[in-house]
């Protein structure tokens, strides 16, 4: 470009990614309880409930002007296990959508099938599990899920 003009000599390429993402976290309840004070069950409940809400409602901030990716989870599962266990290998084989099933629905199914298989293989039967699924008409809301978690923590 001549010195008296502004602009760019090259136009870059920005690729679009409309993928389905898997996020997970582990909470060590015993350590959290120890850190918060073993007698403060209300604080433990509030902390775990706040964490679950934050995980569900957190949105990426990058590239929002280009992609506006304000997408919330389609499926949330809370599991009480003795040890941390990731289900990420459910996606070692790419998941594909179809005319009958979206990529989100296919991903939920792949996650659930892998979870059952790995828990059976490891003998890692959860003491408690609760989930919400936007594709299930009988599924509850995020607030209902959080309330069930709080109730479970009170009872355990």
Short mmCIF file of N, CA and C in Angstrom, two decimals:
data_model
loop_
_atom_site.label_atom_id
_atom_site.label_comp_id
_atom_site.label_asym_id
_atom_site.label_seq_id
_atom_site.Cartn_x
_atom_site.Cartn_y
_atom_site.Cartn_z
N UNK A 1 0.84 -1.19 0.00
CA UNK A 1 0.00 0.00 0.00
C UNK A 1 0.88 1.24 0.00
N UNK A 2 0.43 2.26 -0.67
CA UNK A 2 1.16 3.52 -0.59
C UNK A 2 1.13 4.06 0.84
N UNK A 3 2.11 4.88 1.20
CA UNK A 3 2.22 5.39 2.56
C UNK A 3 1.03 6.24 2.98
N UNK A 4 0.32 6.85 2.04
CA UNK A 4 -0.79 7.72 2.42
C UNK A 4 -2.13 7.00 2.54
N UNK A 5 -2.16 5.70 2.39
CA UNK A 5 -3.39 4.94 2.52
C UNK A 5 -3.33 4.02 3.74
N UNK A 6 -4.49 3.81 4.37
CA UNK A 6 -4.58 2.87 5.48
C UNK A 6 -5.22 1.59 5.00
N UNK A 7 -5.02 0.54 5.72
CA UNK A 7 -5.64 -0.73 5.36
C UNK A 7 -4.67 -1.87 5.53
N UNK A 8 -5.01 -2.96 4.91
CA UNK A 8 -4.23 -4.17 5.07
C UNK A 8 -3.80 -4.69 3.71
N UNK A 9 -2.59 -5.24 3.66
CA UNK A 9 -2.10 -5.84 2.42
C UNK A 9 -2.63 -7.26 2.24
N UNK A 10 -3.18 -7.84 3.32
CA UNK A 10 -3.64 -9.23 3.26
C UNK A 10 -4.95 -9.35 4.04
N UNK A 11 -5.80 -10.15 3.54
CA UNK A 11 -7.02 -10.45 4.28
C UNK A 11 -6.87 -11.87 4.81
N UNK A 12 -6.94 -12.02 6.12
CA UNK A 12 -6.77 -13.33 6.74
C UNK A 12 -8.03 -14.17 6.64
N UNK A 13 -7.91 -15.39 7.04
CA UNK A 13 -9.02 -16.32 7.03
C UNK A 13 -9.34 -16.69 8.48
N UNK A 14 -10.60 -16.62 8.83
CA UNK A 14 -11.04 -17.05 10.15
C UNK A 14 -11.99 -18.22 9.93
N UNK A 15 -11.61 -19.37 10.47
CA UNK A 15 -12.46 -20.55 10.31
C UNK A 15 -13.51 -20.57 11.39
N UNK A 16 -14.66 -21.09 11.06
CA UNK A 16 -15.77 -21.18 12.01
C UNK A 16 -15.81 -22.58 12.61
N UNK A 17 -16.05 -22.62 13.91
CA UNK A 17 -16.16 -23.90 14.59
C UNK A 17 -17.52 -23.94 15.29
N UNK A 18 -18.38 -24.80 14.85
CA UNK A 18 -19.70 -24.94 15.46
C UNK A 18 -19.80 -26.27 16.19
N UNK A 19 -18.75 -26.63 16.90
CA UNK A 19 -18.68 -27.94 17.53
C UNK A 19 -19.48 -28.02 18.82
N UNK A 20 -19.57 -29.22 19.31
CA UNK A 20 -20.20 -29.52 20.59
C UNK A 20 -19.05 -29.75 21.57
N UNK A 21 -19.06 -29.08 22.70
CA UNK A 21 -17.96 -29.17 23.66
C UNK A 21 -18.35 -29.95 24.91
N UNK A 22 -17.37 -30.62 25.48
CA UNK A 22 -17.54 -31.38 26.71
C UNK A 22 -16.72 -30.70 27.78
N UNK A 23 -17.35 -30.29 28.86
CA UNK A 23 -16.66 -29.69 30.00
C UNK A 23 -16.93 -30.54 31.22
N UNK A 24 -15.93 -30.69 32.05
CA UNK A 24 -16.17 -31.41 33.29
C UNK A 24 -15.28 -30.86 34.38
N UNK A 25 -15.67 -31.12 35.59
CA UNK A 25 -14.88 -30.72 36.77
C UNK A 25 -15.09 -31.76 37.85
N UNK A 26 -14.11 -31.86 38.70
CA UNK A 26 -14.20 -32.75 39.85
C UNK A 26 -14.13 -31.90 41.11
N UNK A 27 -14.97 -32.21 42.07
CA UNK A 27 -14.93 -31.54 43.37
C UNK A 27 -14.61 -32.61 44.41
N UNK A 28 -13.54 -32.41 45.14
CA UNK A 28 -13.18 -33.29 46.24
C UNK A 28 -13.96 -32.81 47.46
N UNK A 29 -15.11 -33.42 47.70
CA UNK A 29 -16.00 -32.96 48.78
C UNK A 29 -15.35 -33.06 50.16
N UNK A 30 -14.57 -34.11 50.39
CA UNK A 30 -13.93 -34.25 51.69
C UNK A 30 -12.94 -33.11 51.94
N UNK A 31 -12.14 -32.79 50.93
CA UNK A 31 -11.17 -31.71 51.07
C UNK A 31 -11.89 -30.36 51.17
N UNK A 32 -12.92 -30.17 50.38
CA UNK A 32 -13.68 -28.92 50.44
C UNK A 32 -14.33 -28.76 51.81
N UNK A 33 -14.90 -29.83 52.32
CA UNK A 33 -15.52 -29.81 53.65
C UNK A 33 -14.48 -29.48 54.72
N UNK A 34 -13.30 -30.07 54.59
CA UNK A 34 -12.21 -29.79 55.53
C UNK A 34 -11.80 -28.32 55.47
N UNK A 35 -11.69 -27.78 54.28
CA UNK A 35 -11.29 -26.38 54.10
C UNK A 35 -12.35 -25.39 54.59
N UNK A 36 -13.62 -25.76 54.44
CA UNK A 36 -14.71 -24.87 54.84
C UNK A 36 -15.09 -25.03 56.30
N UNK A 37 -14.66 -26.10 56.91
CA UNK A 37 -15.05 -26.38 58.29
C UNK A 37 -16.09 -27.47 58.30
N UNK A 38 -15.78 -28.57 58.91
CA UNK A 38 -16.63 -29.76 58.85
C UNK A 38 -18.05 -29.53 59.39
N UNK A 39 -18.24 -28.54 60.22
CA UNK A 39 -19.56 -28.32 60.80
C UNK A 39 -20.41 -27.36 59.97
N UNK A 40 -19.85 -26.78 58.93
CA UNK A 40 -20.56 -25.77 58.16
C UNK A 40 -21.16 -26.37 56.89
N UNK A 41 -22.21 -27.16 57.05
CA UNK A 41 -22.86 -27.84 55.92
C UNK A 41 -23.52 -26.82 54.99
N UNK A 42 -24.07 -25.75 55.55
CA UNK A 42 -24.71 -24.73 54.71
C UNK A 42 -23.72 -24.10 53.76
N UNK A 43 -22.52 -23.82 54.23
CA UNK A 43 -21.49 -23.23 53.38
C UNK A 43 -21.04 -24.22 52.30
N UNK A 44 -20.93 -25.49 52.68
CA UNK A 44 -20.58 -26.52 51.70
C UNK A 44 -21.64 -26.60 50.60
N UNK A 45 -22.90 -26.65 50.99
CA UNK A 45 -24.00 -26.69 50.02
C UNK A 45 -23.97 -25.48 49.09
N UNK A 46 -23.81 -24.30 49.67
CA UNK A 46 -23.81 -23.06 48.88
C UNK A 46 -22.63 -23.02 47.92
N UNK A 47 -21.49 -23.49 48.37
CA UNK A 47 -20.29 -23.50 47.53
C UNK A 47 -20.46 -24.44 46.34
N UNK A 48 -20.92 -25.65 46.59
CA UNK A 48 -21.11 -26.62 45.52
C UNK A 48 -22.21 -26.14 44.57
N UNK A 49 -23.30 -25.63 45.12
CA UNK A 49 -24.40 -25.13 44.28
C UNK A 49 -23.92 -23.97 43.41
N UNK A 50 -23.17 -23.06 43.99
CA UNK A 50 -22.64 -21.93 43.22
C UNK A 50 -21.69 -22.38 42.13
N UNK A 51 -20.88 -23.37 42.43
CA UNK A 51 -19.94 -23.90 41.44
C UNK A 51 -20.69 -24.53 40.26
N UNK A 52 -21.71 -25.32 40.56
CA UNK A 52 -22.48 -25.97 39.49
C UNK A 52 -23.16 -24.92 38.61
N UNK A 53 -23.76 -23.91 39.24
CA UNK A 53 -24.40 -22.84 38.46
C UNK A 53 -23.37 -22.12 37.59
N UNK A 54 -22.21 -21.81 38.17
CA UNK A 54 -21.17 -21.10 37.43
C UNK A 54 -20.67 -21.93 36.24
N UNK A 55 -20.48 -23.23 36.45
CA UNK A 55 -20.05 -24.11 35.35
C UNK A 55 -21.09 -24.10 34.23
N UNK A 56 -22.34 -24.14 34.60
CA UNK A 56 -23.41 -24.20 33.59
C UNK A 56 -23.59 -22.88 32.85
N UNK A 57 -23.40 -21.78 33.55
CA UNK A 57 -23.73 -20.48 32.97
C UNK A 57 -22.52 -19.72 32.42
N UNK A 58 -21.31 -20.22 32.66
CA UNK A 58 -20.12 -19.54 32.15
C UNK A 58 -20.10 -19.64 30.63
N UNK A 59 -19.81 -18.52 29.99
CA UNK A 59 -19.74 -18.48 28.54
C UNK A 59 -18.35 -18.02 28.09
N UNK A 60 -17.88 -18.56 26.98
CA UNK A 60 -16.59 -18.08 26.47
C UNK A 60 -16.71 -16.62 26.06
N UNK A 61 -15.63 -15.88 26.19
CA UNK A 61 -15.67 -14.46 25.83
C UNK A 61 -14.94 -14.16 24.53
N UNK A 62 -14.12 -15.07 24.07
CA UNK A 62 -13.37 -14.82 22.85
C UNK A 62 -14.23 -14.91 21.60
N UNK A 63 -13.92 -14.09 20.63
CA UNK A 63 -14.54 -14.09 19.29
C UNK A 63 -16.06 -13.87 19.31
N UNK A 64 -16.57 -13.21 20.31
CA UNK A 64 -18.03 -13.00 20.38
C UNK A 64 -18.54 -12.11 19.25
N UNK A 65 -17.75 -11.14 18.81
CA UNK A 65 -18.19 -10.29 17.70
C UNK A 65 -18.29 -11.07 16.40
N UNK A 66 -17.47 -12.11 16.25
CA UNK A 66 -17.49 -12.91 15.03
C UNK A 66 -18.50 -14.04 15.07
N UNK A 67 -18.63 -14.70 16.23
CA UNK A 67 -19.42 -15.92 16.27
C UNK A 67 -20.62 -15.87 17.21
N UNK A 68 -20.65 -14.95 18.15
CA UNK A 68 -21.75 -14.85 19.11
C UNK A 68 -22.10 -16.21 19.71
N UNK A 69 -21.10 -16.87 20.26
CA UNK A 69 -21.26 -18.25 20.76
C UNK A 69 -21.78 -18.28 22.19
N UNK A 70 -22.92 -17.69 22.41
CA UNK A 70 -23.53 -17.72 23.75
C UNK A 70 -24.41 -18.96 23.87
N UNK A 71 -23.78 -20.12 23.83
CA UNK A 71 -24.53 -21.37 23.91
C UNK A 71 -24.35 -21.99 25.28
N UNK A 72 -25.45 -22.39 25.86
CA UNK A 72 -25.44 -23.02 27.18
C UNK A 72 -25.49 -24.53 27.02
N UNK A 73 -25.22 -25.26 28.10
CA UNK A 73 -25.20 -26.72 28.01
C UNK A 73 -26.54 -27.32 27.60
N UNK A 74 -26.46 -28.41 26.88
CA UNK A 74 -27.65 -29.18 26.53
C UNK A 74 -27.89 -30.30 27.53
N UNK A 75 -26.85 -30.64 28.27
CA UNK A 75 -26.92 -31.76 29.21
C UNK A 75 -25.97 -31.48 30.37
N UNK A 76 -26.44 -31.70 31.58
CA UNK A 76 -25.60 -31.56 32.76
C UNK A 76 -25.84 -32.78 33.63
N UNK A 77 -24.75 -33.38 34.08
CA UNK A 77 -24.86 -34.53 34.97
C UNK A 77 -23.96 -34.30 36.17
N UNK A 78 -24.50 -34.55 37.35
CA UNK A 78 -23.74 -34.46 38.59
C UNK A 78 -23.69 -35.88 39.15
N UNK A 79 -22.47 -36.34 39.44
CA UNK A 79 -22.26 -37.72 39.88
C UNK A 79 -21.44 -37.72 41.16
N UNK A 80 -21.85 -38.52 42.12
CA UNK A 80 -21.09 -38.68 43.36
C UNK A 80 -20.34 -40.01 43.28
N UNK A 81 -19.01 -39.92 43.16
CA UNK A 81 -18.15 -41.09 43.10
C UNK A 81 -17.08 -41.00 44.18
N UNK A 82 -16.52 -42.15 44.54
CA UNK A 82 -15.44 -42.17 45.53
C UNK A 82 -14.16 -41.55 45.00
N UNK A 83 -13.91 -41.66 43.68
CA UNK A 83 -12.70 -41.14 43.05
C UNK A 83 -13.08 -40.34 41.82
N UNK A 84 -12.23 -39.39 41.42
CA UNK A 84 -12.51 -38.65 40.17
C UNK A 84 -12.50 -39.60 38.97
N UNK A 85 -13.38 -39.33 38.02
CA UNK A 85 -13.47 -40.15 36.82
C UNK A 85 -13.92 -39.26 35.66
N UNK A 86 -13.12 -39.19 34.64
CA UNK A 86 -13.46 -38.41 33.45
C UNK A 86 -14.12 -39.32 32.42
N UNK A 87 -15.09 -38.79 31.74
CA UNK A 87 -15.76 -39.54 30.68
C UNK A 87 -15.35 -39.01 29.30
N UNK A 88 -14.27 -38.24 29.23
CA UNK A 88 -13.84 -37.60 27.99
C UNK A 88 -13.56 -38.61 26.87
N UNK A 89 -13.15 -39.81 27.21
CA UNK A 89 -12.87 -40.80 26.16
C UNK A 89 -14.13 -41.25 25.42
N UNK A 90 -15.27 -40.82 25.88
CA UNK A 90 -16.51 -41.10 25.15
C UNK A 90 -16.44 -40.48 23.75
N UNK A 91 -15.56 -39.52 23.59
CA UNK A 91 -15.46 -38.79 22.32
C UNK A 91 -14.17 -39.08 21.58
N UNK A 92 -13.50 -40.19 21.92
CA UNK A 92 -12.29 -40.56 21.18
C UNK A 92 -12.66 -40.94 19.74
N UNK A 93 -13.88 -41.40 19.56
CA UNK A 93 -14.43 -41.60 18.21
C UNK A 93 -15.34 -40.41 17.94
N UNK A 94 -15.10 -39.68 16.85
CA UNK A 94 -15.92 -38.48 16.59
C UNK A 94 -17.42 -38.79 16.57
N UNK A 95 -18.18 -37.89 17.14
CA UNK A 95 -19.63 -38.02 17.17
C UNK A 95 -20.22 -37.21 16.02
N UNK A 96 -21.13 -37.78 15.31
CA UNK A 96 -21.74 -37.11 14.16
C UNK A 96 -23.25 -36.99 14.38
N UNK A 97 -23.79 -35.89 13.96
CA UNK A 97 -25.23 -35.73 13.96
C UNK A 97 -25.81 -36.35 12.70
N UNK A 98 -27.12 -36.39 12.64
CA UNK A 98 -27.80 -36.93 11.46
C UNK A 98 -29.10 -36.15 11.26
N UNK A 99 -29.86 -36.55 10.26
CA UNK A 99 -31.15 -35.90 10.05
C UNK A 99 -32.10 -36.14 11.21
N UNK A 100 -31.95 -37.28 11.88
CA UNK A 100 -32.84 -37.64 12.98
C UNK A 100 -32.32 -37.22 14.34
N UNK A 101 -31.01 -36.96 14.45
CA UNK A 101 -30.42 -36.69 15.75
C UNK A 101 -29.34 -35.61 15.61
N UNK A 102 -29.44 -34.55 16.41
CA UNK A 102 -28.44 -33.49 16.37
C UNK A 102 -27.12 -33.97 16.95
N UNK A 103 -26.06 -33.21 16.73
CA UNK A 103 -24.76 -33.57 17.30
C UNK A 103 -24.82 -33.53 18.83
N UNK A 104 -25.63 -32.64 19.38
CA UNK A 104 -25.77 -32.60 20.85
C UNK A 104 -26.43 -33.87 21.36
N UNK A 105 -27.51 -34.28 20.71
CA UNK A 105 -28.20 -35.51 21.13
C UNK A 105 -27.29 -36.73 20.99
N UNK A 106 -26.57 -36.80 19.88
CA UNK A 106 -25.66 -37.92 19.66
C UNK A 106 -24.52 -37.91 20.69
N UNK A 107 -24.06 -36.73 21.07
CA UNK A 107 -22.99 -36.61 22.06
C UNK A 107 -23.47 -37.04 23.44
N UNK A 108 -24.68 -36.66 23.79
CA UNK A 108 -25.26 -37.07 25.08
C UNK A 108 -25.36 -38.59 25.13
N UNK A 109 -25.84 -39.17 24.05
CA UNK A 109 -25.97 -40.64 24.00
C UNK A 109 -24.59 -41.30 24.11
N UNK A 110 -23.60 -40.78 23.40
CA UNK A 110 -22.24 -41.34 23.46
C UNK A 110 -21.68 -41.23 24.87
N UNK A 111 -21.92 -40.10 25.51
CA UNK A 111 -21.44 -39.90 26.89
C UNK A 111 -22.09 -40.89 27.85
N UNK A 112 -23.40 -41.03 27.74
CA UNK A 112 -24.13 -41.94 28.63
C UNK A 112 -23.70 -43.39 28.42
N UNK A 113 -23.53 -43.80 27.18
CA UNK A 113 -23.11 -45.18 26.90
C UNK A 113 -21.70 -45.43 27.42
N UNK A 114 -20.79 -44.49 27.20
CA UNK A 114 -19.42 -44.65 27.69
C UNK A 114 -19.41 -44.69 29.22
N UNK A 115 -20.18 -43.79 29.84
CA UNK A 115 -20.24 -43.73 31.30
C UNK A 115 -20.64 -45.08 31.87
N UNK A 116 -21.70 -45.67 31.30
CA UNK A 116 -22.15 -46.97 31.78
C UNK A 116 -21.05 -48.02 31.62
N UNK A 117 -20.39 -48.02 30.49
CA UNK A 117 -19.35 -49.01 30.22
C UNK A 117 -18.15 -48.85 31.15
N UNK A 118 -17.66 -47.63 31.31
CA UNK A 118 -16.46 -47.43 32.12
C UNK A 118 -16.75 -47.64 33.61
N UNK A 119 -17.92 -47.24 34.06
CA UNK A 119 -18.28 -47.48 35.47
C UNK A 119 -18.41 -48.97 35.75
N UNK A 120 -18.99 -49.71 34.81
CA UNK A 120 -19.10 -51.16 34.98
C UNK A 120 -17.71 -51.79 34.97
N UNK A 121 -16.87 -51.39 34.02
CA UNK A 121 -15.53 -51.93 33.89
C UNK A 121 -14.70 -51.68 35.16
N UNK A 122 -14.79 -50.47 35.71
CA UNK A 122 -14.01 -50.12 36.89
C UNK A 122 -14.69 -50.48 38.20
N UNK A 123 -15.95 -50.85 38.13
CA UNK A 123 -16.70 -51.09 39.36
C UNK A 123 -16.90 -49.79 40.14
N UNK A 124 -17.01 -48.70 39.41
CA UNK A 124 -17.13 -47.37 40.02
C UNK A 124 -18.59 -46.94 40.04
N UNK A 125 -19.38 -47.67 40.78
CA UNK A 125 -20.81 -47.37 40.87
C UNK A 125 -21.01 -46.12 41.71
N UNK A 126 -21.65 -45.09 41.14
CA UNK A 126 -21.86 -43.86 41.91
C UNK A 126 -22.85 -44.07 43.04
N UNK A 127 -22.65 -43.32 44.11
CA UNK A 127 -23.61 -43.38 45.22
C UNK A 127 -24.83 -42.51 44.91
N UNK A 128 -24.68 -41.61 43.95
CA UNK A 128 -25.77 -40.70 43.61
C UNK A 128 -25.51 -40.10 42.25
N UNK A 129 -26.56 -39.88 41.47
CA UNK A 129 -26.44 -39.26 40.15
C UNK A 129 -27.72 -38.50 39.84
N UNK A 130 -27.56 -37.37 39.24
CA UNK A 130 -28.71 -36.58 38.81
C UNK A 130 -28.31 -35.83 37.54
N UNK A 131 -29.24 -35.67 36.61
CA UNK A 131 -28.91 -34.97 35.37
C UNK A 131 -30.11 -34.18 34.85
N UNK A 132 -29.81 -33.25 33.96
CA UNK A 132 -30.84 -32.54 33.22
C UNK A 132 -30.44 -32.57 31.75
N UNK A 133 -31.44 -32.63 30.88
CA UNK A 133 -31.22 -32.82 29.45
C UNK A 133 -32.27 -32.00 28.72
N UNK A 134 -31.84 -31.04 27.90
CA UNK A 134 -32.82 -30.19 27.22
C UNK A 134 -33.66 -30.96 26.19
N UNK A 135 -33.19 -32.13 25.79
CA UNK A 135 -33.94 -32.92 24.81
C UNK A 135 -34.95 -33.87 25.45
N UNK A 136 -34.95 -33.92 26.77
CA UNK A 136 -35.87 -34.78 27.52
C UNK A 136 -36.98 -33.91 28.10
N UNK A 137 -38.19 -34.10 27.61
CA UNK A 137 -39.32 -33.29 28.07
C UNK A 137 -39.60 -33.44 29.56
N UNK A 138 -39.15 -34.54 30.15
CA UNK A 138 -39.40 -34.80 31.57
C UNK A 138 -38.26 -34.33 32.46
N UNK A 139 -37.22 -33.78 31.85
CA UNK A 139 -36.06 -33.32 32.60
C UNK A 139 -36.38 -32.01 33.30
N UNK A 140 -35.73 -31.77 34.40
CA UNK A 140 -35.97 -30.55 35.15
C UNK A 140 -35.10 -29.39 34.68
N UNK A 141 -35.03 -28.37 35.51
CA UNK A 141 -34.26 -27.17 35.20
C UNK A 141 -32.94 -27.18 35.95
N UNK A 142 -32.08 -26.24 35.62
CA UNK A 142 -30.82 -26.08 36.32
C UNK A 142 -31.06 -25.82 37.80
N UNK A 143 -32.02 -24.96 38.12
CA UNK A 143 -32.32 -24.67 39.52
C UNK A 143 -32.81 -25.90 40.27
N UNK A 144 -33.61 -26.73 39.61
CA UNK A 144 -34.07 -27.98 40.23
C UNK A 144 -32.90 -28.93 40.46
N UNK A 145 -31.99 -29.00 39.51
CA UNK A 145 -30.80 -29.85 39.66
C UNK A 145 -29.97 -29.38 40.85
N UNK A 146 -29.75 -28.09 40.94
CA UNK A 146 -28.96 -27.54 42.05
C UNK A 146 -29.64 -27.84 43.38
N UNK A 147 -30.95 -27.73 43.42
CA UNK A 147 -31.67 -28.02 44.66
C UNK A 147 -31.54 -29.50 45.04
N UNK A 148 -31.56 -30.39 44.05
CA UNK A 148 -31.37 -31.82 44.33
C UNK A 148 -29.97 -32.09 44.87
N UNK A 149 -28.99 -31.39 44.33
CA UNK A 149 -27.61 -31.53 44.84
C UNK A 149 -27.54 -31.06 46.28
N UNK A 150 -28.15 -29.93 46.57
CA UNK A 150 -28.15 -29.41 47.95
C UNK A 150 -28.81 -30.42 48.90
N UNK A 151 -29.92 -30.97 48.48
CA UNK A 151 -30.62 -31.97 49.31
C UNK A 151 -29.75 -33.19 49.51
N UNK A 152 -29.10 -33.64 48.47
CA UNK A 152 -28.20 -34.79 48.61
C UNK A 152 -27.07 -34.50 49.59
N UNK A 153 -26.50 -33.32 49.53
CA UNK A 153 -25.41 -32.97 50.44
C UNK A 153 -25.89 -32.92 51.90
N UNK A 154 -27.12 -32.45 52.11
CA UNK A 154 -27.68 -32.42 53.48
C UNK A 154 -27.83 -33.82 54.03
N UNK A 155 -28.27 -34.73 53.15
CA UNK A 155 -28.58 -36.10 53.59
C UNK A 155 -27.34 -36.98 53.72
N UNK A 156 -26.25 -36.59 53.11
CA UNK A 156 -25.06 -37.46 53.15
C UNK A 156 -24.04 -37.03 54.20
#
